[in-house]
mmCIF file of C-alpha atoms in Angstrom:
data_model
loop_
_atom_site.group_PDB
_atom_site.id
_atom_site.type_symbol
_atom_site.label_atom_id
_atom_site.label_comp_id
_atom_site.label_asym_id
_atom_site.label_seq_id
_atom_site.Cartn_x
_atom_site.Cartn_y
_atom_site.Cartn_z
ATOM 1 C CA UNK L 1 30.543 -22.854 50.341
ATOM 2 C CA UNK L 2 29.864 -26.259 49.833
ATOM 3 C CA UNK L 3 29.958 -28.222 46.492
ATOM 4 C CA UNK L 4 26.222 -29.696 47.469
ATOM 5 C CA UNK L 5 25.576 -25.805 47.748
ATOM 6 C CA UNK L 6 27.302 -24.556 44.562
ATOM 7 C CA UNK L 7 25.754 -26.893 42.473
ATOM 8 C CA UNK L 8 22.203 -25.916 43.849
ATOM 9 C CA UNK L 9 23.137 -22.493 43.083
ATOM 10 C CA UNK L 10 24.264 -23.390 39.903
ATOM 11 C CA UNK L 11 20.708 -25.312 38.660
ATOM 12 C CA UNK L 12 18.781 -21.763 40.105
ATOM 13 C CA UNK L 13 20.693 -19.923 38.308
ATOM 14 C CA UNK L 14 20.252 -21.805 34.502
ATOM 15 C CA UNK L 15 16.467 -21.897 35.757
ATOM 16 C CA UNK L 16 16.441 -18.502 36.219
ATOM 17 C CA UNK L 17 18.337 -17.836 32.573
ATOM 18 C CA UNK L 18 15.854 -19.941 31.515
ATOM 19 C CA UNK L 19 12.493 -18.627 32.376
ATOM 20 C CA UNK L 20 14.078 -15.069 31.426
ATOM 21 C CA UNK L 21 14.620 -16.501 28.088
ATOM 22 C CA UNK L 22 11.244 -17.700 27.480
ATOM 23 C CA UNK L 23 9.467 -14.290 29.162
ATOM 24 C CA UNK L 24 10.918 -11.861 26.628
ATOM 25 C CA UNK L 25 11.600 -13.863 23.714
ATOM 26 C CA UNK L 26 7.454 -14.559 24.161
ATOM 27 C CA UNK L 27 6.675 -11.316 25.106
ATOM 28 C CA UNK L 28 9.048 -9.612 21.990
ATOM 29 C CA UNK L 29 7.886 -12.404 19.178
ATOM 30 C CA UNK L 30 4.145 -13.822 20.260
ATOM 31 C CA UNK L 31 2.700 -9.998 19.917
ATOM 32 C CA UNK L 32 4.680 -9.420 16.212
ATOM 33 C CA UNK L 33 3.136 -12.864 15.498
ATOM 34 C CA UNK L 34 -0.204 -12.056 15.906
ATOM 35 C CA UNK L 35 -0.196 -8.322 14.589
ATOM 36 C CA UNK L 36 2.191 -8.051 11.591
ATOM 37 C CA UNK L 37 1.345 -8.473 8.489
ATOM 38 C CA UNK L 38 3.434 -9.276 5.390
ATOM 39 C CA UNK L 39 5.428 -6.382 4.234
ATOM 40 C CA UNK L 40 3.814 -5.050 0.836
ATOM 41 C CA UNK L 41 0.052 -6.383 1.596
ATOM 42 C CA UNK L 42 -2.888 -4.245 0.887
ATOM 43 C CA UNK L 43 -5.459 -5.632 2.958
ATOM 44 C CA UNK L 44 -8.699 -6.279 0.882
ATOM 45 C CA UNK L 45 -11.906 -6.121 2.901
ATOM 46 C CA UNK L 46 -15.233 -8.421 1.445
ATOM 47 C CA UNK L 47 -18.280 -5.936 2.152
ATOM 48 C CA UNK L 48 -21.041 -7.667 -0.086
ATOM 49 C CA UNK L 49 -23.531 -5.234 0.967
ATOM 50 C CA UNK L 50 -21.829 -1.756 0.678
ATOM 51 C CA UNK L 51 -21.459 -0.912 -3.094
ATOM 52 C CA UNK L 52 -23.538 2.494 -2.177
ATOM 53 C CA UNK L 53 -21.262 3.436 0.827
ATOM 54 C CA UNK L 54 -17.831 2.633 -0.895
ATOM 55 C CA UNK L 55 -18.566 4.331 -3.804
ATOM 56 C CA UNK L 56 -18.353 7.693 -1.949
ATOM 57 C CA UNK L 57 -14.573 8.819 -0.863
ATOM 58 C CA UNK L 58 -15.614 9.309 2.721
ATOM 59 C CA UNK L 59 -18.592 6.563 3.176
ATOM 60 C CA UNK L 60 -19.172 5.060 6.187
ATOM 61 C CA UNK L 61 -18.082 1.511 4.967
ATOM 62 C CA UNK L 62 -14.539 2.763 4.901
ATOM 63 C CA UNK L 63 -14.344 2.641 8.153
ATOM 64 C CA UNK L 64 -14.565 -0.878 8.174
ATOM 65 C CA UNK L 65 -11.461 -1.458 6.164
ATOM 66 C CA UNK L 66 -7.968 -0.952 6.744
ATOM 67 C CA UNK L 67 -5.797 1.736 5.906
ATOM 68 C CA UNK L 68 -1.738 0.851 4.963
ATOM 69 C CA UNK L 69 0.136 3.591 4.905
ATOM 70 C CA UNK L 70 2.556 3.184 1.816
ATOM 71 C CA UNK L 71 6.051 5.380 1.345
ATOM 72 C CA UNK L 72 6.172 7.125 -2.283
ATOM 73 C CA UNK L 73 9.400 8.481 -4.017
ATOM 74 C CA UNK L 74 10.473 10.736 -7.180
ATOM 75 C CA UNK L 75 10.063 8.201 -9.740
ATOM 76 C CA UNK L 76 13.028 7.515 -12.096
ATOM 77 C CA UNK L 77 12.835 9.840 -15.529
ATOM 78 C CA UNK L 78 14.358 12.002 -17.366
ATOM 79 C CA UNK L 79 11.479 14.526 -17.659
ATOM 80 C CA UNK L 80 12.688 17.722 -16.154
ATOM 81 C CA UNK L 81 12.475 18.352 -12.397
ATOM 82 C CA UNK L 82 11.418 14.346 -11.829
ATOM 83 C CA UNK L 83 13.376 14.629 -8.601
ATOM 84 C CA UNK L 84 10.980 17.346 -7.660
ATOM 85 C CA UNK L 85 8.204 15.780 -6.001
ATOM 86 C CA UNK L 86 6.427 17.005 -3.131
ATOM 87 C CA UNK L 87 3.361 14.224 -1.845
ATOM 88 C CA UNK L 88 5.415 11.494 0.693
ATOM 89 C CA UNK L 89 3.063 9.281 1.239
ATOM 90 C CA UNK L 90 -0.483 7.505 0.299
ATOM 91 C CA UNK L 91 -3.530 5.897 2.141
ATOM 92 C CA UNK L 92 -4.458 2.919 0.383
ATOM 93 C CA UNK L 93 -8.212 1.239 1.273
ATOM 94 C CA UNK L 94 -9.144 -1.327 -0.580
ATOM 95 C CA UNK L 95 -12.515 -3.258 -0.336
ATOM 96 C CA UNK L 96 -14.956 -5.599 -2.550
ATOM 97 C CA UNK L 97 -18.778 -6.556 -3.072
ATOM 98 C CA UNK L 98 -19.816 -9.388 -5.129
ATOM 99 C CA UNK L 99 -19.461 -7.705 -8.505
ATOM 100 C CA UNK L 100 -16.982 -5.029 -8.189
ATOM 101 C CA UNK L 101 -13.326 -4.339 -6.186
ATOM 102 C CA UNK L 102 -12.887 -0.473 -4.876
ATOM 103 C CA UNK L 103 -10.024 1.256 -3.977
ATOM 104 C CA UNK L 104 -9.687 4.444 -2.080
ATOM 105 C CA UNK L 105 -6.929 6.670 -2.308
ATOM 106 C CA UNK L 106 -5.615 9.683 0.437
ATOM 107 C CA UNK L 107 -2.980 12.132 0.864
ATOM 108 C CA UNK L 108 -1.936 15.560 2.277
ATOM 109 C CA UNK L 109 -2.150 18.326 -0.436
ATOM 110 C CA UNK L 110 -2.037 21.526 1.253
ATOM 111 C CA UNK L 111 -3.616 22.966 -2.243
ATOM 112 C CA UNK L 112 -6.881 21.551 -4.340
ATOM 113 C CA UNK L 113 -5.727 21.849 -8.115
ATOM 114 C CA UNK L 114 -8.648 20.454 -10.016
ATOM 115 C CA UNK L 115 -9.991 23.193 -11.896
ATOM 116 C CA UNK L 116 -7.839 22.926 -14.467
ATOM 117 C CA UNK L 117 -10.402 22.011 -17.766
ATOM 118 C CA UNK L 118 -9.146 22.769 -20.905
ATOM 119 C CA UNK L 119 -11.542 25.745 -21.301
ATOM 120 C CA UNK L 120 -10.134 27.863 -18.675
ATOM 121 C CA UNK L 121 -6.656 26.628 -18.568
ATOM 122 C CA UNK L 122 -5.526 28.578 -21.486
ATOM 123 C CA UNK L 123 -4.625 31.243 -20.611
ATOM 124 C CA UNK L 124 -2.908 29.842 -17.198
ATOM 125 C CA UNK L 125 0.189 28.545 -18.634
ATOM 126 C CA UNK L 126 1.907 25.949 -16.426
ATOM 127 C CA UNK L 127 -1.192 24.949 -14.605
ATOM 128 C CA UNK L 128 -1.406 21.676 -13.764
ATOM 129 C CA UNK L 129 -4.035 19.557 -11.852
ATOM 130 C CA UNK L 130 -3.819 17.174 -9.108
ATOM 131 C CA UNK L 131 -3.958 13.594 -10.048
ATOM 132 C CA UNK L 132 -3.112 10.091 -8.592
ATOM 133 C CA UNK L 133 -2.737 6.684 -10.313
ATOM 134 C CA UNK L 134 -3.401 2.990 -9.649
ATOM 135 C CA UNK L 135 -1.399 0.770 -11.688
ATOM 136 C CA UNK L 136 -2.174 -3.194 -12.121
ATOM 137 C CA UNK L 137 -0.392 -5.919 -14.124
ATOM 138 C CA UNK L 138 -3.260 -6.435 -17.352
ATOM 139 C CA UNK L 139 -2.479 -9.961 -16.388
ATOM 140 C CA UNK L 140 -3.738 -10.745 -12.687
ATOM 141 C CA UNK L 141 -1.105 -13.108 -12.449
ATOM 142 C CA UNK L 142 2.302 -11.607 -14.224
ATOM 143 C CA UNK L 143 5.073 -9.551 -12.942
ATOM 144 C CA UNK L 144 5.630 -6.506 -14.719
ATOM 145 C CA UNK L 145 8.495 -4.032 -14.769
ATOM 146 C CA UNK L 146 6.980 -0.988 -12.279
ATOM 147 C CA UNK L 147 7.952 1.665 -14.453
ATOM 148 C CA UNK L 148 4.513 1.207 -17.036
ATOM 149 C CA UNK L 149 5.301 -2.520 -17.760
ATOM 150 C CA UNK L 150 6.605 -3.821 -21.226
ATOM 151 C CA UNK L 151 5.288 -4.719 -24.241
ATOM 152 C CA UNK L 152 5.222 -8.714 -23.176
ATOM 153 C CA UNK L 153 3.977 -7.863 -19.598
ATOM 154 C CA UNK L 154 1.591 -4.613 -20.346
ATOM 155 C CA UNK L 155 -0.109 -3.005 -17.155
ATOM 156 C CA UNK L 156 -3.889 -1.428 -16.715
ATOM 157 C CA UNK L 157 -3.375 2.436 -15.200
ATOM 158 C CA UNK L 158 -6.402 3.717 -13.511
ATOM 159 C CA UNK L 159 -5.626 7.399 -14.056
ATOM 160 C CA UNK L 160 -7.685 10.273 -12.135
ATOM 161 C CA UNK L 161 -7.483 13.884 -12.867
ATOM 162 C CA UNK L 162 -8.815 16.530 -10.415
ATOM 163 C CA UNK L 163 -9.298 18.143 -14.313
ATOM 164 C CA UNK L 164 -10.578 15.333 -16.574
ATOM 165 C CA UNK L 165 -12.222 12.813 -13.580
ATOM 166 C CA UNK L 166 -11.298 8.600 -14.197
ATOM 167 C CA UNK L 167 -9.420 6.936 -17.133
ATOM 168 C CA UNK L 168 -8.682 3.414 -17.542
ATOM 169 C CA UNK L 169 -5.303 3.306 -19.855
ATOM 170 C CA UNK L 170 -3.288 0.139 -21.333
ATOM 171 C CA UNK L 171 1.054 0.504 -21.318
ATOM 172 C CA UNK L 172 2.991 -1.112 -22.244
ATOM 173 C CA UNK L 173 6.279 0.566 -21.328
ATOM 174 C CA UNK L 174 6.904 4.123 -20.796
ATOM 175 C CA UNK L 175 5.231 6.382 -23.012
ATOM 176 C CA UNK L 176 3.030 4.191 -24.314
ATOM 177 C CA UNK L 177 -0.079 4.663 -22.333
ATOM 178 C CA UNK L 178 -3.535 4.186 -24.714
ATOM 179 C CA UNK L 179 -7.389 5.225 -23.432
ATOM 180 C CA UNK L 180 -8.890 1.789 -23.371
ATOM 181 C CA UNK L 181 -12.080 3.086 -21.177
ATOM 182 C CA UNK L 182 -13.029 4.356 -17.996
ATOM 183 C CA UNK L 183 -13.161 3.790 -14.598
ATOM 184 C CA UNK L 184 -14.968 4.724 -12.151
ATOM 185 C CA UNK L 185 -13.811 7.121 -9.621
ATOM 186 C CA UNK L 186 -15.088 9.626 -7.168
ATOM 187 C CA UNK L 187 -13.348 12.461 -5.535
ATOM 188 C CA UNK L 188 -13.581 14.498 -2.441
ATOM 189 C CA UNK L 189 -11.257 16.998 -1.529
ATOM 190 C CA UNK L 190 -11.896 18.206 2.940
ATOM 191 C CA UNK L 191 -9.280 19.946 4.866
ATOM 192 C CA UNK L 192 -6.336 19.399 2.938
ATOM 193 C CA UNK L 193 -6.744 16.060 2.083
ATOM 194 C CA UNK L 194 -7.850 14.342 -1.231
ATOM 195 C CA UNK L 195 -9.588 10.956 -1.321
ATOM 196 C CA UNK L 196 -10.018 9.305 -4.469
ATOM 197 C CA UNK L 197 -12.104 6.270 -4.667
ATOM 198 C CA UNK L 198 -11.723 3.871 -7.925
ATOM 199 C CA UNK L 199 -14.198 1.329 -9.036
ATOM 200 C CA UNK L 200 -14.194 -1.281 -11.716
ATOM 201 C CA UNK L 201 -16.350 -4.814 -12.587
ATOM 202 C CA UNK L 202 -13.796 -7.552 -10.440
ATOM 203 C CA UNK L 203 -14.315 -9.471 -14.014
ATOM 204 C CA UNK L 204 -12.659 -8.229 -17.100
ATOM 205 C CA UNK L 205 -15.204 -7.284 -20.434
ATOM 206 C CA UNK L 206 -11.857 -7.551 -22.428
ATOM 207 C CA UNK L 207 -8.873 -8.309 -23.248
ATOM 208 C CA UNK L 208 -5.765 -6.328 -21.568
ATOM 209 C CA UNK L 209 -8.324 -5.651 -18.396
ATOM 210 C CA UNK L 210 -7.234 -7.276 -15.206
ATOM 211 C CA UNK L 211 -9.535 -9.585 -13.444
ATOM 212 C CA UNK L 212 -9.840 -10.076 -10.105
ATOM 213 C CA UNK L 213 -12.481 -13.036 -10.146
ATOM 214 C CA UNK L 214 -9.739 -15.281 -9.252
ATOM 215 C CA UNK L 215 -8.416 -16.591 -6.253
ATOM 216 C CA UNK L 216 -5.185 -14.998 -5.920
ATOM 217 C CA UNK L 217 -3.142 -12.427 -4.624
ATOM 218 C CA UNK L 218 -2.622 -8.861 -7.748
ATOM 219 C CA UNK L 219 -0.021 -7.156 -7.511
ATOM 220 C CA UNK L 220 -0.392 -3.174 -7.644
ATOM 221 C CA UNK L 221 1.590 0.075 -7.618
ATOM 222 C CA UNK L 222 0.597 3.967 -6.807
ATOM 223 C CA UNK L 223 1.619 7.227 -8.074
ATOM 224 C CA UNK L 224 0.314 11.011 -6.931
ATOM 225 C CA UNK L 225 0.883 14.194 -8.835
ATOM 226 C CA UNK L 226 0.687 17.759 -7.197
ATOM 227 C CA UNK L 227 -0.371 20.095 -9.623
ATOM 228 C CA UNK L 228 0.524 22.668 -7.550
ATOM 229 C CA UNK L 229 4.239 21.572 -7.636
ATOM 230 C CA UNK L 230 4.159 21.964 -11.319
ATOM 231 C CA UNK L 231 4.266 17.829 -11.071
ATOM 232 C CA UNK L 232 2.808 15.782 -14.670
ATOM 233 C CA UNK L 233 4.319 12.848 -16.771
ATOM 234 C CA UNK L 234 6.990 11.331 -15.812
ATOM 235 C CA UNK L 235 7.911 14.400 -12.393
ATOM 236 C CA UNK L 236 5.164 12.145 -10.399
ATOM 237 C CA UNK L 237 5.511 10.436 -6.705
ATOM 238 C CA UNK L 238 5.259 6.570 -7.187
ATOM 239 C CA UNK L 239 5.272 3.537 -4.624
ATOM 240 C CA UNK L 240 7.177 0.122 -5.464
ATOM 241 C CA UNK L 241 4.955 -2.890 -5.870
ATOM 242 C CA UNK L 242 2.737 -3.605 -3.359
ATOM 243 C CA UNK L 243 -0.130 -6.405 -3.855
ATOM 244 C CA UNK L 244 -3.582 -7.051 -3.020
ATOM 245 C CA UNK L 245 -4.329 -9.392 -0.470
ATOM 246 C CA UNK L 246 -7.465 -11.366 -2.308
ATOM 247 C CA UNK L 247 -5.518 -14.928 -2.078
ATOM 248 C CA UNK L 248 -6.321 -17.213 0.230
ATOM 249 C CA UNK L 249 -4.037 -16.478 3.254
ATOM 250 C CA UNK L 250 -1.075 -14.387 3.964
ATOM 251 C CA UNK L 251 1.476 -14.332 1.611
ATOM 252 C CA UNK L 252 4.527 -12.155 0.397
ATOM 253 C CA UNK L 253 7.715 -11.288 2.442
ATOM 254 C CA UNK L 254 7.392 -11.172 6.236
ATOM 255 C CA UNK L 255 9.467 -8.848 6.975
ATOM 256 C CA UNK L 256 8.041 -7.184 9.898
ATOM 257 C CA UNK L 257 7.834 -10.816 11.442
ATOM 258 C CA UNK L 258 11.498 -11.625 10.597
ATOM 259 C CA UNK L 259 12.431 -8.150 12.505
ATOM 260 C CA UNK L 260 10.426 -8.438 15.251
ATOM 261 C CA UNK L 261 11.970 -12.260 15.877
ATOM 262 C CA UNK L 262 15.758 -11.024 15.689
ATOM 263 C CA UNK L 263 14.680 -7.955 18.024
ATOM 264 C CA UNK L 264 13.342 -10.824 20.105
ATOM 265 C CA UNK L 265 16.519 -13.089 20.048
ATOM 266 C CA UNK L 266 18.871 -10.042 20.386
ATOM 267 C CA UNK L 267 17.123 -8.970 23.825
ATOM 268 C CA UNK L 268 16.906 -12.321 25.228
ATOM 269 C CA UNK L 269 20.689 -12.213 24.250
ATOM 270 C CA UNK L 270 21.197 -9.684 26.520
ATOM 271 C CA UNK L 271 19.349 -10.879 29.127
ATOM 272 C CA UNK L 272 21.394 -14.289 29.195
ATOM 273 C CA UNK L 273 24.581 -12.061 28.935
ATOM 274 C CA UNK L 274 23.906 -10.118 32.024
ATOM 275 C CA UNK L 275 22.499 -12.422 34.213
ATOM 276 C CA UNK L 276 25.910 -14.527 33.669
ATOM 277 C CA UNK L 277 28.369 -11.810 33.988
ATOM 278 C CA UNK L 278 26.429 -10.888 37.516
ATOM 279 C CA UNK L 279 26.226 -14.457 38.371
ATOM 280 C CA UNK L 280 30.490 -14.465 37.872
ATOM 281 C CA UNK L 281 31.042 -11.300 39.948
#
């Protein structure tokens, strides 16, 4: 072979490398691009004209929103059994009209535990209800600790009970949650699934309520109880932070992005590898 020859091969070949290159590495990145969203966003849906709709658990207007899918874990106590938690996951929803944000709530629960008033829960000891939890820093804009906040950061709960319906509490730390009103919620328990929707004014009456008249991004955190698991207090399923996408643009860590552009690299990698090492044999 010639050295005229051996260099042509030589410039096909980088070519070659070269358009392989570009292929996958825009065929592995472009798509994560375009799709992923920032890890730990709850997308937040404007529906000005749906108050009606999103006020019941399975309205047609959710359908127009986005679910994310968000892991839950035995939450860090010392109440007895806390490791004992049985509900994996939650469906958050989220959605707002021009007065008021909503947030629906889902999750597997093979048994409905609801019934559990005071009246007829005497003589039932160890009967507990199903419940689930939304929990907000009172300050839109401050970063609480996740277990209940502290007394310098304090947090809003928005407690349901399948027994005692919507409460909106004020902590400010473990143990120290106080009624401060309610909230509204709706509930809606078909085929072994719960969905709870919450509701609340987007602009706070008072102090300690968060607003959400602003234009930035709230942070938020879930817990579920299953009655039926014996779970209450502190033996509850909870989420880490999450937030609520009503800034601007897209914000928080972008971690599904970062993956998808090293899985992206690492195969075009490989690509380059081989084609050299057959291009040497």
């Amino acid at each position: 072979m010639s050295e005229r020859s051996s260099a042509a091969d030589g410039r096909r070949s980088l070519v070659a490398v070269a358009v392989a290159l570009t292929l996958v590495t825009v065929a592995a990145v472009v798509p994560a691009l375009v799709g992923a969203r920032p890890a730990n966003e709850v997308p937040v849906t404007e529906l000005p004209d749906a108050d009606d709709s999103l006020s019941e658990p399975t309205g047609d207007a959710w359908e127009r929103t986005p679910a994310k899918e968000i892991a839950l874990a035995s939450a860090p106590s010392g109440a007895p059994n806390a490791n004992d938690t049985s509900i994996e996951s939650v469906s958050v929803r989220a959605a707002y009209t021009d007065e008021r944000l909503f947030v629906r709530l889902s999750w597997d629960d093979p048994s409905r535990d609801g019934n559990v008033s005071p009246a007829n829960a005497t003589p039932q000891v160890n009967s507990f209800a199903d419940a689930a939890a939304v929990q907000l820093p009172a300050d839109a804009g401050a970063n609480p600790g996740i277990a209940m906040g502290s007394d310098r950061t304090p947090v809003n709960v928005w407690y349901w009970s399948g027994a005692t319906g919507g409460q909106e509490l004020l902590a400010g730390g473990p143990g120290t949650t106080t009624p401060i009103g309610s909230v509204g919620s709706n509930a809606s328990y078909e085929d072994g699934r719960w969905h709870v929707v919450y509701a609340r004014n987007r602009t706070a009456d008072a102090e300690n309520r968060t607003s959400f008249d602003g234009d930035e991004d709230v942070r938020v955190a879930f817990a579920v109880w299953n009655g039926n698991n014996s779970e209450r207090a502190g033996q509850k399923a909870v989420s880490e932070w999450q937030y609520l996408a009503l800034g601007p643009g897209p914000e928080g860590p972008p971690y599904e992005t970062i993956l998808w552009a090293v899985a992206g690299l690492a195969i075009a990698a490989v690509v380059v590898a081989t084609v050299v090492g057959v291009r040497r044999t």
